[in-house]
XYZ file of C-alpha atoms in Angstrom:
711
model
C -4.564 -17.086 -18.278
C -0.735 -18.282 -20.680
C 2.701 -17.351 -19.844
C 2.693 -14.443 -22.270
C -0.162 -13.180 -21.158
C 0.990 -13.005 -17.544
C 4.246 -11.089 -18.706
C 2.504 -8.874 -20.414
C -0.039 -7.731 -17.617
C 2.925 -7.762 -15.090
C 5.297 -5.635 -17.171
C 6.375 -1.941 -15.675
C 6.222 0.348 -18.303
C 6.908 4.011 -17.982
C 5.700 6.545 -20.615
C 7.615 7.564 -23.648
C 9.507 10.637 -23.990
C 6.914 13.706 -24.469
C 7.346 15.953 -27.495
C 7.071 19.558 -26.794
C 4.228 19.873 -29.665
C 1.884 17.816 -27.504
C 1.729 21.160 -25.543
C 1.981 23.209 -28.209
C 4.527 25.430 -26.297
C 8.205 25.117 -28.074
C 10.299 28.297 -25.931
C 10.508 26.972 -22.417
C 11.987 30.519 -21.548
C 9.296 32.009 -22.457
C 6.723 30.079 -20.895
C 8.307 29.773 -17.490
C 8.636 33.289 -16.042
C 11.946 33.406 -13.454
C 12.258 35.501 -10.163
C 15.423 36.612 -11.078
C 13.870 38.933 -13.829
C 12.219 40.755 -10.628
C 15.305 41.521 -8.770
C 15.170 38.373 -6.326
C 16.954 35.086 -5.589
C 16.634 32.911 -8.753
C 14.407 30.663 -7.171
C 10.996 30.740 -8.400
C 9.018 30.366 -11.293
C 5.667 30.938 -12.465
C 3.631 29.243 -15.346
C 0.815 30.185 -16.858
C -2.157 28.046 -17.187
C -6.018 28.402 -18.327
C -8.644 29.023 -15.681
C -9.821 25.615 -16.205
C -6.779 24.103 -15.437
C -6.301 26.642 -11.937
C -10.240 25.489 -11.004
C -9.433 21.732 -11.454
C -6.171 22.248 -9.177
C -8.789 22.879 -6.300
C -10.235 19.241 -6.669
C -8.801 16.472 -5.149
C -10.077 14.341 -8.053
C -9.056 16.885 -10.950
C -5.886 18.162 -9.521
C -3.552 14.997 -10.560
C -4.201 15.218 -14.152
C -2.952 19.203 -14.094
C -0.041 18.545 -11.970
C 1.128 15.491 -14.472
C 0.814 17.907 -17.195
C 3.042 19.915 -15.078
C 5.367 17.913 -14.493
C 5.665 16.898 -17.957
C 6.331 20.629 -18.717
C 9.054 20.770 -16.267
C 10.448 17.611 -17.566
C 10.788 18.723 -21.401
C 12.302 22.275 -19.875
C 14.741 21.769 -17.158
C 17.212 19.173 -16.993
C 15.787 16.170 -14.978
C 17.538 17.114 -11.650
C 14.899 18.004 -9.219
C 13.916 15.754 -6.107
C 10.723 17.877 -5.450
C 8.150 19.576 -8.146
C 6.391 22.294 -5.762
C 3.264 23.478 -7.189
C 1.881 26.688 -5.555
C -1.661 28.103 -6.830
C -1.644 31.418 -6.856
C -4.178 32.703 -4.349
C -3.822 34.737 -1.134
C -3.622 32.315 2.177
C -7.559 34.051 3.227
C -9.011 32.519 -0.026
C -7.546 28.984 -0.135
C -10.025 26.467 -1.447
C -7.855 23.159 -1.639
C -6.225 21.046 0.422
C -1.636 20.037 0.774
C -1.825 16.980 -0.754
C 1.460 14.757 -1.958
C 1.276 13.414 -5.466
C 3.858 11.127 -6.724
C 5.109 11.079 -10.044
C 8.355 9.280 -10.618
C 10.088 10.790 -14.028
C 13.032 11.054 -15.708
C 16.482 8.476 -16.296
C 17.860 9.102 -12.992
C 15.407 8.664 -10.903
C 15.840 12.276 -9.598
C 12.197 13.031 -8.431
C 10.749 11.775 -5.154
C 7.829 13.790 -4.905
C 5.184 16.677 -6.543
C 3.761 18.695 -3.637
C 0.567 20.754 -4.137
C 0.332 24.104 -1.953
C -3.144 25.526 -2.279
C -2.010 29.036 -1.731
C 0.957 31.169 -1.557
C 1.651 31.537 2.010
C 1.925 27.440 2.432
C 5.511 27.306 1.718
C 6.154 29.276 5.306
C 2.997 28.682 7.368
C 1.439 25.481 5.805
C 2.735 22.034 5.933
C 5.900 21.884 3.710
C 8.265 19.663 6.044
C 5.196 17.546 6.801
C 4.554 16.914 2.801
C 8.215 16.423 2.155
C 8.216 13.858 4.782
C 5.732 11.977 3.360
C 8.167 10.931 0.550
C 9.569 8.483 3.066
C 7.025 8.113 5.919
C 4.381 7.239 4.139
C 1.984 4.068 4.679
C 4.648 2.234 6.354
C 2.547 0.709 9.430
C -1.413 0.436 10.103
C -2.430 3.370 12.112
C -5.462 4.674 13.856
C -6.762 8.232 15.613
C -8.044 8.098 19.480
C -11.572 7.425 17.328
C -10.105 4.120 15.625
C -10.382 5.494 12.204
C -7.235 4.653 9.803
C -4.988 7.930 9.452
C -3.419 6.863 5.946
C -0.431 7.626 5.146
C 0.593 9.109 8.976
C 2.151 7.686 11.777
C -1.417 8.093 14.010
C -1.622 7.331 17.474
C 2.189 6.219 18.086
C 5.298 7.669 19.380
C 7.007 8.641 16.158
C 6.802 12.228 17.463
C 7.331 13.820 13.678
C 6.337 15.894 11.082
C 4.350 13.086 9.709
C 2.051 12.344 12.827
C 3.035 11.078 16.225
C 2.953 11.741 19.799
C 6.076 12.844 22.235
C 6.405 9.638 24.042
C 7.825 11.508 27.264
C 3.908 12.559 27.934
C 2.786 8.918 27.792
C 2.490 6.622 31.172
C 1.122 3.393 31.218
C -0.770 1.973 34.764
C -3.060 -0.841 35.049
C -4.055 -1.203 31.908
C -4.706 2.549 30.787
C -2.582 4.722 28.745
C -2.149 8.310 30.103
C -1.051 11.383 27.728
C -0.013 14.625 29.376
C -2.072 17.197 27.188
C -5.524 17.698 26.000
C -4.895 16.702 22.472
C -2.994 14.194 20.667
C -1.188 14.834 17.408
C -1.562 11.487 15.365
C -1.419 12.917 11.759
C -1.084 16.786 11.455
C 1.484 18.545 10.679
C 2.804 22.306 10.256
C 6.330 23.653 9.725
C 6.189 24.145 13.489
C 6.829 20.212 13.951
C 10.236 19.098 13.137
C 11.695 15.818 11.699
C 12.292 12.770 14.329
C 15.210 10.734 14.302
C 13.118 7.818 12.632
C 11.628 10.263 9.717
C 15.548 11.477 9.525
C 16.503 7.972 9.048
C 14.230 7.367 6.356
C 15.176 10.455 4.627
C 18.867 8.634 4.646
C 19.941 11.728 6.807
C 20.347 10.092 10.487
C 22.083 6.736 11.093
C 20.381 3.561 11.968
C 21.867 3.343 15.489
C 20.256 6.919 16.452
C 16.144 4.789 15.989
C 14.677 3.586 18.803
C 11.638 0.967 18.146
C 8.187 2.147 17.085
C 5.319 1.816 19.233
C 1.807 1.978 17.607
C -1.590 2.009 19.751
C -4.446 0.550 17.761
C -7.974 -0.278 18.770
C -8.104 2.592 20.931
C -11.180 2.149 23.829
C -12.490 3.793 26.359
C -11.287 7.042 25.403
C -11.688 10.066 28.002
C -10.418 13.732 27.229
C -9.906 15.900 29.842
C -8.380 19.454 30.395
C -5.143 18.113 31.276
C -5.054 14.682 29.868
C -6.112 12.028 28.108
C -6.462 8.412 28.714
C -7.673 5.566 26.745
C -6.705 1.348 26.588
C -5.294 0.626 23.367
C -3.323 -2.612 22.019
C 0.494 -1.851 21.502
C 2.584 -2.677 18.456
C 6.153 -2.765 18.326
C 8.147 -2.359 15.319
C 11.979 -2.398 15.730
C 14.237 -0.893 12.996
C 14.428 -4.034 11.186
C 10.982 -4.099 10.638
C 10.300 -0.729 9.247
C 12.874 -1.289 7.306
C 11.267 -4.056 5.450
C 7.862 -2.290 5.237
C 9.417 0.667 3.751
C 11.164 -1.477 1.298
C 7.220 -2.195 0.016
C 5.503 0.185 0.693
C 7.926 4.041 0.546
C 8.844 5.708 -2.675
C 12.428 6.169 -2.694
C 13.312 4.239 0.258
C 16.434 2.177 -0.279
C 18.110 1.953 3.256
C 21.446 2.375 2.120
C 23.402 5.774 1.576
C 22.627 8.730 3.311
C 21.592 11.637 1.183
C 21.459 14.697 3.054
C 21.238 17.246 0.005
C 17.975 17.599 -2.299
C 16.879 20.161 -5.232
C 13.705 21.579 -5.305
C 12.018 23.809 -7.888
C 8.550 25.793 -6.837
C 6.669 26.794 -9.384
C 3.278 29.183 -9.046
C 0.543 28.387 -11.150
C -1.349 31.161 -12.428
C -3.854 32.430 -14.660
C -2.293 36.105 -15.068
C 1.225 37.180 -14.493
C 2.508 37.630 -10.843
C 2.575 41.117 -9.313
C 6.039 42.141 -7.909
C 4.655 41.890 -4.409
C 3.477 37.982 -4.748
C 6.858 37.682 -6.759
C 8.188 38.662 -3.468
C 6.055 36.911 -1.427
C 6.670 33.555 -2.713
C 10.678 34.106 -3.401
C 10.991 35.251 0.462
C 9.249 32.001 1.448
C 11.219 29.641 -0.472
C 14.605 31.566 0.676
C 13.361 30.871 4.070
C 12.648 27.356 3.902
C 16.009 26.679 2.065
C 18.320 28.903 4.239
C 20.919 26.618 5.536
C 21.307 27.885 8.940
C 19.038 29.712 11.588
C 16.129 31.428 10.255
C 16.345 34.182 12.424
C 17.768 36.420 9.552
C 14.157 36.532 8.100
C 12.448 38.043 11.250
C 11.954 40.997 9.559
C 10.415 39.525 6.409
C 8.242 37.187 8.102
C 8.227 38.282 11.960
C 9.917 37.627 15.005
C 7.329 35.051 16.224
C 7.171 33.024 12.513
C 11.079 32.573 12.885
C 10.651 31.998 16.425
C 7.558 29.310 16.140
C 8.634 27.597 12.792
C 11.321 25.802 11.426
C 12.708 25.794 7.917
C 14.056 22.570 6.489
C 17.768 22.864 7.961
C 16.232 23.400 11.287
C 13.967 20.875 11.001
C 16.883 18.156 9.803
C 18.943 19.480 13.332
C 21.743 21.060 10.613
C 21.975 17.825 8.851
C 19.737 18.452 5.556
C 19.635 21.097 3.031
C 17.268 21.778 0.268
C 18.813 23.436 -2.810
C 15.970 25.717 -4.889
C 18.241 28.339 -6.317
C 19.912 28.829 -9.889
C 16.662 27.757 -11.952
C 17.894 29.431 -14.787
C 21.247 27.565 -15.073
C 18.908 24.352 -15.185
C 17.026 25.246 -18.202
C 17.886 22.760 -21.010
C 19.560 24.629 -24.191
C 18.457 24.288 -27.775
C 18.388 20.821 -28.773
C 18.821 19.561 -25.510
C 16.586 16.799 -24.285
C 16.618 14.480 -20.907
C 17.099 11.073 -22.228
C 13.661 8.841 -22.886
C 12.189 7.519 -19.618
C 12.273 4.228 -20.986
C 15.845 4.408 -20.201
C 15.822 5.170 -16.545
C 19.010 4.484 -15.113
C 19.212 1.610 -12.139
C 20.051 2.096 -8.402
C 24.012 0.760 -7.961
C 24.441 -1.022 -5.234
C 27.449 -2.345 -4.189
C 29.060 -5.907 -3.926
C 32.363 -6.280 -2.499
C 32.574 -9.833 -1.960
C 34.082 -12.606 -4.411
C 31.682 -14.092 -7.011
C 31.509 -17.358 -4.906
C 30.136 -15.143 -2.066
C 27.785 -13.483 -4.046
C 26.113 -16.484 -5.852
C 25.844 -17.855 -1.925
C 23.975 -14.666 -0.806
C 21.823 -14.953 -4.001
C 21.193 -18.613 -3.082
C 20.623 -18.117 0.621
C 17.972 -14.993 -0.127
C 15.818 -16.917 -2.479
C 15.808 -20.465 -0.098
C 14.498 -17.721 2.882
C 12.104 -16.662 0.434
C 11.018 -19.519 -0.884
C 10.802 -21.221 2.073
C 8.489 -18.532 3.648
C 6.295 -17.782 0.869
C 5.996 -20.669 -1.437
C 3.305 -22.139 0.490
C 1.648 -19.359 0.891
C 1.390 -18.257 -2.908
C 2.411 -22.046 -4.455
C 4.984 -20.047 -6.481
C 8.716 -19.773 -6.230
C 10.821 -16.654 -7.323
C 14.253 -17.366 -8.798
C 17.095 -15.016 -9.898
C 19.379 -15.013 -12.114
C 22.856 -12.969 -13.254
C 22.356 -10.640 -16.391
C 26.006 -9.489 -17.036
C 27.452 -7.747 -13.772
C 23.773 -7.465 -13.019
C 21.516 -8.743 -10.132
C 18.224 -8.367 -12.188
C 16.448 -11.368 -13.807
C 13.193 -12.430 -11.494
C 12.136 -15.905 -12.320
C 9.006 -17.054 -11.173
C 7.774 -20.411 -11.222
C 4.006 -20.887 -11.486
C 3.203 -24.881 -13.288
C 5.388 -23.633 -16.537
C 8.711 -21.522 -15.982
C 8.302 -17.982 -17.048
C 10.641 -14.579 -16.673
C 10.079 -11.467 -15.588
C 12.964 -9.881 -16.877
C 15.127 -6.858 -15.433
C 13.258 -4.113 -17.650
C 10.203 -4.840 -15.573
C 11.866 -4.132 -12.050
C 12.008 -0.528 -12.778
C 15.170 0.106 -10.586
C 16.786 -3.069 -9.224
C 20.232 -3.387 -10.245
C 23.577 -4.814 -8.350
C 26.514 -3.442 -9.926
C 29.643 -5.961 -9.250
C 32.372 -3.436 -10.354
C 32.399 -0.855 -7.862
C 35.554 0.922 -7.167
C 34.103 2.598 -4.145
C 35.438 1.410 -0.636
C 32.806 2.224 1.278
C 30.559 0.023 -0.195
C 29.383 -2.974 2.503
C 28.058 -6.209 2.032
C 24.839 -4.773 4.005
C 23.975 -2.285 1.468
C 23.632 -5.370 -0.900
C 21.595 -6.849 1.159
C 19.195 -4.180 1.397
C 18.884 -3.949 -1.943
C 18.270 -7.750 -2.414
C 15.445 -7.253 0.112
C 13.979 -4.941 -2.028
C 14.009 -7.009 -5.076
C 12.240 -10.014 -2.199
C 9.501 -7.127 -1.785
C 8.887 -6.604 -5.613
C 8.890 -10.199 -6.298
C 6.043 -10.648 -3.719
C 4.238 -7.988 -5.089
C 4.399 -9.970 -8.729
C 3.594 -13.145 -7.061
C 0.481 -11.535 -5.230
C -0.748 -10.178 -8.920
C -0.129 -13.852 -9.982
C -1.924 -15.264 -7.175
C -4.938 -13.279 -7.914
C -4.751 -15.132 -11.631
C -4.815 -18.198 -9.776
C -8.094 -19.042 -8.273
C -7.996 -21.183 -5.229
C -8.657 -24.953 -5.890
C -11.217 -25.228 -3.214
C -14.236 -24.048 -1.487
C -16.427 -25.251 1.408
C -19.478 -24.247 3.440
C -22.049 -25.688 5.097
C -22.145 -29.138 4.608
C -20.515 -29.830 1.034
C -17.509 -28.597 -1.105
C -16.445 -28.295 -4.468
C -13.018 -28.772 -6.002
C -11.373 -27.219 -9.498
C -9.354 -29.782 -11.139
C -6.187 -29.460 -12.625
C -8.185 -29.714 -15.764
C -10.623 -27.044 -15.000
C -13.039 -29.718 -14.207
C -15.334 -29.299 -10.740
C -15.817 -31.882 -8.065
C -17.982 -31.753 -5.195
C -19.019 -34.146 -2.351
C -20.773 -34.223 1.329
C -24.502 -32.930 1.434
C -26.104 -33.111 -2.316
C -29.585 -31.807 -0.881
C -31.363 -30.473 -3.646
C -28.395 -30.885 -6.167
C -25.707 -28.465 -4.701
C -23.244 -31.125 -5.215
C -24.154 -32.220 -8.616
C -21.652 -30.240 -10.656
C -22.093 -29.780 -14.333
C -19.603 -31.205 -16.877
C -18.366 -27.816 -17.623
C -15.019 -26.342 -17.768
C -14.251 -23.718 -15.045
C -11.678 -21.383 -13.951
C -13.477 -20.715 -10.348
C -15.534 -22.436 -7.791
C -17.821 -21.249 -5.041
C -20.328 -22.941 -3.104
C -23.396 -21.537 -0.592
C -25.547 -23.738 1.737
C -27.474 -25.902 -0.800
C -25.564 -24.744 -4.308
C -22.979 -24.011 -5.692
C -21.531 -21.548 -8.769
C -18.683 -21.693 -10.881
C -16.806 -19.040 -13.408
C -16.504 -20.992 -16.595
C -13.696 -20.285 -19.186
C -15.615 -17.851 -21.210
C -16.043 -15.794 -17.871
C -20.060 -16.527 -17.897
C -21.660 -18.011 -14.302
C -23.169 -20.902 -14.002
C -24.916 -22.312 -11.157
C -26.610 -25.321 -9.593
C -28.749 -26.759 -6.443
C -31.563 -24.872 -4.207
C -33.029 -21.867 -6.361
C -35.325 -20.802 -3.246
C -34.122 -17.198 -3.508
C -32.814 -17.196 -7.086
C -29.188 -17.642 -5.855
C -28.446 -19.827 -8.452
C -29.948 -17.351 -11.871
C -26.731 -15.294 -12.180
C -26.940 -11.754 -13.784
C -24.291 -12.258 -16.826
C -21.206 -10.125 -16.646
C -17.166 -11.152 -16.747
C -16.714 -11.977 -13.589
C -13.393 -12.577 -12.133
C -14.413 -13.729 -8.527
C -17.183 -15.112 -7.284
C -18.645 -15.940 -3.732
C -21.174 -17.908 -2.406
C -23.531 -17.355 0.473
C -26.775 -18.559 2.866
C -29.291 -16.946 0.047
C -27.468 -15.142 -2.435
C -24.586 -15.306 -4.681
C -22.465 -12.549 -5.642
C -19.566 -11.770 -8.396
C -17.165 -9.406 -8.691
C -16.873 -8.061 -12.278
C -13.703 -6.661 -14.183
C -14.048 -3.123 -12.982
C -14.293 -4.548 -9.722
C -18.431 -4.224 -9.269
C -20.166 -6.240 -7.011
C -23.104 -7.894 -9.181
C -25.553 -10.150 -6.974
C -28.640 -12.274 -6.996
C -30.670 -14.228 -4.483
C -31.906 -12.624 -1.593
C -30.084 -8.788 -1.809
C -31.424 -7.302 1.386
C -27.672 -7.967 3.566
C -25.564 -7.609 0.771
C -23.858 -4.079 -0.807
C -25.635 -1.943 -2.840
C -25.026 -3.097 -6.756
C -21.744 -1.996 -8.296
C -20.266 -1.448 -4.918
C -16.030 -0.985 -5.924
C -14.523 -3.998 -3.817
C -11.324 -6.268 -3.746
C -12.837 -8.845 -1.756
C -16.451 -9.932 -0.547
C -17.702 -12.541 1.453
C -21.502 -13.034 2.531
C -22.734 -14.468 5.947
C -26.313 -15.529 6.666
C -27.605 -12.356 7.005
C -24.790 -10.214 6.832
C -21.733 -9.417 4.170
C -18.471 -7.888 4.554
C -15.824 -6.790 1.957
C -12.361 -5.671 1.461
C -12.505 -2.350 -0.022
C -10.799 -0.786 -2.839
C -8.269 0.889 -0.242
C -7.823 -2.612 1.662
C -10.371 -1.439 4.215
C -13.165 -3.552 5.397
C -16.955 -2.419 4.930
C -19.982 -4.539 6.118
C -23.808 -4.727 5.310
C -26.922 -6.105 6.749
C -27.622 -7.181 10.255
C -25.250 -6.164 13.023
C -26.319 -8.820 15.447
C -23.094 -9.737 17.931
C -21.268 -6.741 15.983
C -21.145 -9.262 13.067
C -20.739 -6.143 10.564
C -18.765 -4.072 12.662
C -15.337 -4.567 11.575
C -11.839 -3.272 12.834
C -9.908 -0.781 11.287
C -7.212 -1.031 9.583
C -5.663 -2.466 5.909
C -6.471 -6.109 5.306
C -5.306 -8.912 2.723
C -7.577 -11.608 3.522
C -11.246 -11.941 4.710
C -13.702 -14.844 5.712
C -17.464 -14.577 6.739
C -19.899 -17.364 8.412
C -23.049 -16.942 9.857
C -22.582 -14.315 12.162
C -18.840 -13.875 12.574
C -15.984 -12.876 10.495
C -12.232 -13.047 10.304
C -9.313 -10.976 8.152
C -5.604 -11.167 7.965
C -4.283 -7.577 8.311
C -1.614 -6.294 6.080
C 0.766 -7.346 9.153
C -0.373 -10.916 9.154
C -2.758 -10.188 12.117
C -5.688 -12.490 12.405
C -8.675 -10.104 13.285
C -12.368 -11.284 14.322
C -15.157 -10.245 15.224
C -19.008 -11.266 15.468
C -20.452 -14.182 17.388
C -18.592 -15.615 20.248
C -20.470 -18.177 21.372
C -17.834 -21.308 20.978
C -14.648 -18.936 21.013
C -14.934 -18.651 17.602
C -13.707 -15.265 17.020
C -10.585 -15.368 19.859
C -8.161 -15.628 17.242
C -4.445 -16.438 18.522
C -1.453 -14.411 18.229
C 1.282 -14.626 15.754
C 1.565 -14.226 11.989
C -0.425 -15.904 9.360
C -1.635 -15.684 5.878
C -4.773 -16.894 5.324
C -7.891 -17.393 7.322
C -11.147 -19.392 7.213
C -14.481 -19.101 9.495
C -16.734 -21.929 10.365
C -20.166 -22.413 11.786
C -18.416 -22.759 15.212
C -14.455 -22.559 14.811
C -12.210 -20.847 12.670
C -8.527 -21.368 11.050
C -5.716 -19.806 9.971
C -2.640 -20.514 7.589
C 1.247 -19.680 8.413
C 3.106 -18.746 5.781
C 5.276 -22.250 7.015
C 2.243 -24.143 5.458
C 1.283 -25.007 8.997
C -2.693 -24.578 10.402
C -4.041 -23.167 13.492
C -7.252 -24.100 14.827
C -9.948 -22.477 17.434
C -13.433 -22.403 18.854
C -16.139 -25.321 18.616
C -13.890 -28.824 18.085
C -17.001 -31.647 18.810
C -16.189 -33.303 15.410
C -12.514 -32.524 15.095
C -12.826 -29.895 12.821
C -10.360 -27.616 14.855
C -8.026 -30.463 15.035
C -5.978 -29.928 11.693
C -3.757 -32.773 10.387
C 0.075 -32.505 10.569
C 0.692 -31.483 7.145
C 1.939 -28.311 5.297
C -1.080 -26.585 3.459
C -1.491 -23.913 0.767
C -4.906 -23.462 1.044
C -7.562 -23.696 3.797
C -11.597 -23.485 3.836
C -13.718 -24.134 6.742
C -17.543 -25.752 6.211
C -20.172 -25.620 9.035
C -18.408 -28.403 11.095
C -15.689 -29.694 8.816
C -12.391 -28.038 7.685
C -10.704 -28.608 4.152
C -7.418 -27.553 2.774
C -5.384 -28.331 -0.220
C -1.636 -29.997 0.635
C 1.680 -28.715 -0.291
C 1.401 -31.777 -2.648
C -1.309 -30.546 -4.488
C -4.109 -32.957 -2.858
C -7.132 -32.193 -1.194
C -7.681 -33.206 2.594
C -10.205 -32.925 4.963
C -11.400 -33.642 8.884
C -14.304 -33.143 11.072
C -17.960 -33.806 10.736
C -18.356 -36.624 8.258
C -22.225 -37.908 9.135
C -23.102 -36.805 4.888
C -19.356 -37.399 3.699
C -17.947 -33.953 3.884
C -14.468 -35.388 4.542
C -14.790 -37.782 1.616
C -12.697 -36.236 -0.925
C -13.149 -38.345 -3.889
C -10.243 -39.209 -5.884
């Protein structure tokens, strides 16, 4: 893939301004009906939709398209000033057939909108999970978290002491003694939130409402085991992980929509839309308008006792109460936000950047840029083989330059919202807010580098007693045992190579696969497709096509079903494991020694050999499972970026290029040289790595020439 193609693939573009003619609706004031016209506060509108669209809102899979259309209609008819667009399905609470779900649709030139929130019935504003769903905007998929059963809880705080609207328990109820945690209560909240649960200080900080000094470290408890639920207490064992506020900030920059880590925002604006197939009755208008008035009231909600009932106002929190009187949602004056004749919002391709101030002089500005880039490249260049550079574009810090062999640039236009304004008159600005925005740019840079990494396959593959290397000219050279011709590479040009026990395969430049070596199970007879990844095993070979589907040939009994959608796939002797599209791991085949029982969580790297596996979590932690007769699954502590599994040993790569190995070491396969590496690959009893100087070095068993790398 050439540089221009890469740039095109990485360009982040937004849809053009949608014409009203797309919907066949040109009179917005008649399309939306207003509560104001029914002798009620001007805080709710209704929008009539078709019966098929109304039904689609009940389906999690089909809902997004309808919500997107409603978003576009709001953008067409109203000023682009709403942080939250709330879509309420016109149903009584007793006949709800959907689930609360937050859908993110970033629209508009001003970055105003943070989320679209769907409510399945009219009662959900007060009696559902409004606080919880709004909280997802900031507290979403920051840390890897489980429930008591060890299952992932998605975008929630999970088994942690976050103690907020998006999950977590009360830390005052947890004690620890003799390796066992005891929680005082018969249930633990890990992910469910209602308006009875206010925001925690951590969640308020994520919103930009509370100060950083009010935040305590977050304790997350993973891999729960030996769980016992009693009438008044729950006991369990778990692995405790502690996140400082700085840790959470860095994770939030890459995972959370709307988090900037800078100036506080205590006031938000919402529009509440009732999606209906017929005009609302007066009682339906009153039901929704009253709940919106209660939820957005900037004070104690006791004044709504007559409408909602004493027990409801005592048990539930409106937004003002949930934010401890620090936050406010404005939902009124909706008719005042209608666009007038001839008025339009700016095209979405002209979205304004977030301005973050810099009060230092130019030399300090340049020095900090260089400092940030130096730190980034030191930590990540070894991992990816790419460098990140930045340059000035007028008064903005917005040119992202990535060097990958030849140099090319990703311009500010692709960076969505990153801009540093050096000409500010705001006396309250500090250097700190500038640094936070640089962090965001760095995380965006890493995401782009990650995409590039997917287009730059690993240069070496190892398995059993031989290895192969993809050379810079796209030729392949192999060494080690040549039983059955597995090391006899053809004189073709390839863009990726893999090896099995006694065979090898490669993806040619035309995306077809060619294999050579032992074919006792059909492992060298590929099913042709357009592949982007390929992996070899003992008795089979699998490819991942451009639709992320697995296509395998050879012995299939221990492999995933054909056309299973995955990100990565690795093959053992009698089992296989894959990183799925949601970044979890799933395994198939023999479960000897627990080899097909992966840990919960999200992972970026995976390696499998014989009956054992290792993977690198999103947080850089190596987790291993399966056979452990030589200590090969006893992964060390620390942060790593890659891992490889041999027959009785394993090795992991740190961000600085150093290697840590463990397990069987009778041939020195677990004793890496004092070098810096960009890749590592383990065979049966040998290990190979690609050094930072782009050379291949191997160590360990050499009875069949496994470490004799050809020049």
